[in-house]
PDB file of C-alpha atoms in Angstrom:
ATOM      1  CA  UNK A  53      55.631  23.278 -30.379  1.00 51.00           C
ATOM      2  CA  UNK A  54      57.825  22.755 -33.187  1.00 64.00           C
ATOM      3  CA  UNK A  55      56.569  18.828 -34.137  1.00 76.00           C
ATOM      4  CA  UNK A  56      53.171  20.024 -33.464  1.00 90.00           C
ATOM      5  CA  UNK A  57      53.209  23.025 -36.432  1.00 93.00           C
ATOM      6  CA  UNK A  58      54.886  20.545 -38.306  1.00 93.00           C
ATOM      7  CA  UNK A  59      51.402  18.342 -38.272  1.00 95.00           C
ATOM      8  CA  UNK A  60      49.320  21.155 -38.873  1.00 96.00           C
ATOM      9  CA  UNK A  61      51.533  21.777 -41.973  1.00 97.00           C
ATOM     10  CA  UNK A  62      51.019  18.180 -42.671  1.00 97.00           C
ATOM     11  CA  UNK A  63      47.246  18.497 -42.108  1.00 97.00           C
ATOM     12  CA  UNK A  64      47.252  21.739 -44.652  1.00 98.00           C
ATOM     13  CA  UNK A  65      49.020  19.693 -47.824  1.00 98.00           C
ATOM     14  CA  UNK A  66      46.872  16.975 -47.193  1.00 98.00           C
ATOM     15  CA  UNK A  67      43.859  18.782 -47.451  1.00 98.00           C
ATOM     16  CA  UNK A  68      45.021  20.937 -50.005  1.00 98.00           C
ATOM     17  CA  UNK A  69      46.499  17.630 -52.212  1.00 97.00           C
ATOM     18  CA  UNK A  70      42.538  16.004 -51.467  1.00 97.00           C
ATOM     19  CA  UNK A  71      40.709  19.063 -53.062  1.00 96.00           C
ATOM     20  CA  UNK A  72      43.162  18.984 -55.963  1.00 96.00           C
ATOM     21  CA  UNK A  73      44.805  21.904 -55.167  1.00 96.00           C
ATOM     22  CA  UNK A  74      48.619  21.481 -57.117  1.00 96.00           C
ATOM     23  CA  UNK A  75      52.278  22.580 -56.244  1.00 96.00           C
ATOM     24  CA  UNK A  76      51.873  22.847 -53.116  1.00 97.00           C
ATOM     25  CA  UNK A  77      55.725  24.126 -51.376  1.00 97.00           C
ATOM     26  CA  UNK A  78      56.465  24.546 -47.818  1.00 97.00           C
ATOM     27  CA  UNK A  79      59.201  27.130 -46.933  1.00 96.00           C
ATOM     28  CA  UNK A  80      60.524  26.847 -42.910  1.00 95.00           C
ATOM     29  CA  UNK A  81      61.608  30.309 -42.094  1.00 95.00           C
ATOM     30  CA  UNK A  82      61.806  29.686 -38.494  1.00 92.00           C
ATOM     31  CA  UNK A  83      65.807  30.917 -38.728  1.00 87.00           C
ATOM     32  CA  UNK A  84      65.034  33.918 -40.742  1.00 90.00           C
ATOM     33  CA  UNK A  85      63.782  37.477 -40.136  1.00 87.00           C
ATOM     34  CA  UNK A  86      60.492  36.934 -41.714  1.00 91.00           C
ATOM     35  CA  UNK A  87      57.438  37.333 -39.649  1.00 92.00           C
ATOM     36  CA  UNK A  88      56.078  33.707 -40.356  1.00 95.00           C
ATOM     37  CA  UNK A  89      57.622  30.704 -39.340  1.00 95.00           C
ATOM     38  CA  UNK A  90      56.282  28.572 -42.425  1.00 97.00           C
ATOM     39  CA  UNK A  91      54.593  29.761 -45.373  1.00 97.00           C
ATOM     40  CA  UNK A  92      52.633  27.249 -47.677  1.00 98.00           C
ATOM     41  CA  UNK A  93      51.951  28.128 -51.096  1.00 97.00           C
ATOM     42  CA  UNK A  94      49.555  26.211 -53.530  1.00 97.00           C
ATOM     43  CA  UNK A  95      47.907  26.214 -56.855  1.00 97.00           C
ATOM     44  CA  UNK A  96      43.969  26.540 -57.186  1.00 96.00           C
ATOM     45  CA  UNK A  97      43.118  25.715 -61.056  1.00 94.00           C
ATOM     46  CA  UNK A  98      40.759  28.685 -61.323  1.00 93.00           C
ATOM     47  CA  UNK A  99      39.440  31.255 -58.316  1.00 92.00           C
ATOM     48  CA  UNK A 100      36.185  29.356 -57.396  1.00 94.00           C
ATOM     49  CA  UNK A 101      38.305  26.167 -56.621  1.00 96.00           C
ATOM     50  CA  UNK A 102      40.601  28.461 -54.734  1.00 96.00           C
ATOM     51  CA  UNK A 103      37.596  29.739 -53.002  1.00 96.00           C
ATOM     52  CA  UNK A 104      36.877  25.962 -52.087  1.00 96.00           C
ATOM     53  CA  UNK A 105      39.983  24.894 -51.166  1.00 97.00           C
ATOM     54  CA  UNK A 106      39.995  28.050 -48.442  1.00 97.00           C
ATOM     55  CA  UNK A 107      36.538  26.773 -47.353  1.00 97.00           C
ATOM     56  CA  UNK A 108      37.883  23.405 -46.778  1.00 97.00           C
ATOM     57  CA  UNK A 109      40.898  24.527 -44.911  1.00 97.00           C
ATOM     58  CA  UNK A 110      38.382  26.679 -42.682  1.00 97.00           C
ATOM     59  CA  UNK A 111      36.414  23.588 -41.886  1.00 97.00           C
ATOM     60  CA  UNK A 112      38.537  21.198 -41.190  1.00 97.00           C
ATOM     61  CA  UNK A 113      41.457  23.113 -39.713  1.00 97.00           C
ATOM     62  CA  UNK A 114      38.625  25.234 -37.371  1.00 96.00           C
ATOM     63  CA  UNK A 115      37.568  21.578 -36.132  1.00 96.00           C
ATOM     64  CA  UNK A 116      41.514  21.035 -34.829  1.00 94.00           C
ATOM     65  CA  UNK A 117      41.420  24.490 -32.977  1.00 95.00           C
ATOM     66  CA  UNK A 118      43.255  26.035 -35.261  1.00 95.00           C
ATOM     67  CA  UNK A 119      42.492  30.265 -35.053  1.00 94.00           C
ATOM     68  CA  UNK A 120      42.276  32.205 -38.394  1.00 96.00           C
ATOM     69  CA  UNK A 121      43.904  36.243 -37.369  1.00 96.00           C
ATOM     70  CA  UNK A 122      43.220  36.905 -40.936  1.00 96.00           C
ATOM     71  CA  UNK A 123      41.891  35.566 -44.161  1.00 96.00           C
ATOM     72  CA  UNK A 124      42.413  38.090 -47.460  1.00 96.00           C
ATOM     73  CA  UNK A 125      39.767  36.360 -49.704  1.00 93.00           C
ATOM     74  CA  UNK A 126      38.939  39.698 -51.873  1.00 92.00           C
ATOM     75  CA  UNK A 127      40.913  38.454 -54.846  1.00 92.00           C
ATOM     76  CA  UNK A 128      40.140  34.938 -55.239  1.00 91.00           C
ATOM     77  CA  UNK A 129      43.136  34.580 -57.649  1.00 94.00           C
ATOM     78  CA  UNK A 130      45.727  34.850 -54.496  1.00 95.00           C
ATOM     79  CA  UNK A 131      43.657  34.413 -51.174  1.00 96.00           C
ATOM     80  CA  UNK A 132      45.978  34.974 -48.094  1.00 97.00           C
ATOM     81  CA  UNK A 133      45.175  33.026 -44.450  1.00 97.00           C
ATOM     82  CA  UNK A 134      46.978  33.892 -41.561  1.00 97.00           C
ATOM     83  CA  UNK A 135      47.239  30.987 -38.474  1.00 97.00           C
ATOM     84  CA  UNK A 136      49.862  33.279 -37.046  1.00 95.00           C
ATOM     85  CA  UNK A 137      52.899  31.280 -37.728  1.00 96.00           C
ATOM     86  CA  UNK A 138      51.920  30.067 -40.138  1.00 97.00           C
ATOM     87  CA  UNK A 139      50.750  31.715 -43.784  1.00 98.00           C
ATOM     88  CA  UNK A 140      48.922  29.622 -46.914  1.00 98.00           C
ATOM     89  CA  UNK A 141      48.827  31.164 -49.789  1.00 97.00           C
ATOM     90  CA  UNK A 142      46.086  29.947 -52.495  1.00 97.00           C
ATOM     91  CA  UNK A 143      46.997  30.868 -56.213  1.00 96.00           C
ATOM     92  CA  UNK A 144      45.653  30.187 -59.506  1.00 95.00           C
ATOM     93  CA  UNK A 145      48.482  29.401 -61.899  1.00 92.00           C
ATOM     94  CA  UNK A 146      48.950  32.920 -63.691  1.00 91.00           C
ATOM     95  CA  UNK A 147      48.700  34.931 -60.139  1.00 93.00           C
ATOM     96  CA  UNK A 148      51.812  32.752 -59.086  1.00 92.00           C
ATOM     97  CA  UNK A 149      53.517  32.678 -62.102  1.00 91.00           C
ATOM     98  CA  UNK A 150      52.844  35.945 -61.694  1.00 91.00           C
ATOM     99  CA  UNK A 151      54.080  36.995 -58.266  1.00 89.00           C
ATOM    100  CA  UNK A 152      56.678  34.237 -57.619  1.00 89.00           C
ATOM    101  CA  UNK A 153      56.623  34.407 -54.530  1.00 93.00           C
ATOM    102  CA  UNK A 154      58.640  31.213 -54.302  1.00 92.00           C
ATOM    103  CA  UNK A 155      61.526  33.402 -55.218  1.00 93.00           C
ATOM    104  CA  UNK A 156      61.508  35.731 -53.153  1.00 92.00           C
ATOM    105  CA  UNK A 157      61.140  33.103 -50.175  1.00 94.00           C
ATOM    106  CA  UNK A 158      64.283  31.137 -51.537  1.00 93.00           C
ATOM    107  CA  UNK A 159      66.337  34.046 -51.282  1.00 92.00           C
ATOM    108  CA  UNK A 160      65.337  34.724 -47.797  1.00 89.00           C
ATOM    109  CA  UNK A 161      66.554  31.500 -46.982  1.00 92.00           C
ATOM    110  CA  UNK A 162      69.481  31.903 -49.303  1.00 90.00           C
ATOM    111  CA  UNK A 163      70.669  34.969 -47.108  1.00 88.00           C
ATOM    112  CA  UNK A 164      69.581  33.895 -44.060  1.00 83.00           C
ATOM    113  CA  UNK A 165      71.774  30.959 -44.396  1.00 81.00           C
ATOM    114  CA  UNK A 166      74.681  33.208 -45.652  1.00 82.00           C
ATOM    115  CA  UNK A 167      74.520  35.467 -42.391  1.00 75.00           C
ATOM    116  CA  UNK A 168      74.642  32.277 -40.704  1.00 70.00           C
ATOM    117  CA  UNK A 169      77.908  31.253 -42.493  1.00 74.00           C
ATOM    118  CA  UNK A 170      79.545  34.744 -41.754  1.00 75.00           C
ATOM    119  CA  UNK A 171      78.432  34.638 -38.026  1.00 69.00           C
ATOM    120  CA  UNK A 172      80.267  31.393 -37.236  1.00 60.00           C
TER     121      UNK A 172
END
């Protein structure tokens, strides 16, 4: 299961990294509390290439078999899709900048890694 979320991830940058989409970061969270394995987070350059970029994804990643629970399109400048385990989130620049979101995953890991340490 694991190897195979690990291609779709693969699959996601790619298609992301085609469509010029920039930044893109993958954050594992598989041995955290967060309700998402994997979250990817990229960079649109304005909202309608954001808004392509999700169309993209839906085609090519709907071909694969991949189900969409959710997709939160109604601000194009941070649109949300939800494969279940996995999470993309589509930014332009000043949204992320913005939100940082990166952040707040790091530390996540940061203290998920910590109660790991005191555990053993």
């Amino acid at each position: 299961m694991q190897e195979n979320r690990q291609k779709v991830i693969a699959e996601i940058c790619q298609i992301i990294e085609e469509k010029k989409g920039e930044n893109i970061e993958v954050f594992n969270l598989e041995k955290t509390d967060y309700f998402v394995d994997f979250v990817v987070i990229a960079t649109a350059l304005i909202d309608r290439h954001a808004m392509a970029l999700l169309e993209e994804l839906k085609k090519q990643l709907k071909a694969k078999g991949e189900s969409f629970f959710h997709i939160d399109e109604e601000n194009p400048d941070w649109i949300v899709v939800d494969l279940g385990d996995i999470i993309i989130h589509l930014f332009t620049e000043n949204q992320r900048k913005k939100f940082n979101l990166e952040e707040f995953l790091q530390k996540l890991l940061q203290e998920s890694a910590r109660k790991k340490c005191i555990e053993n």
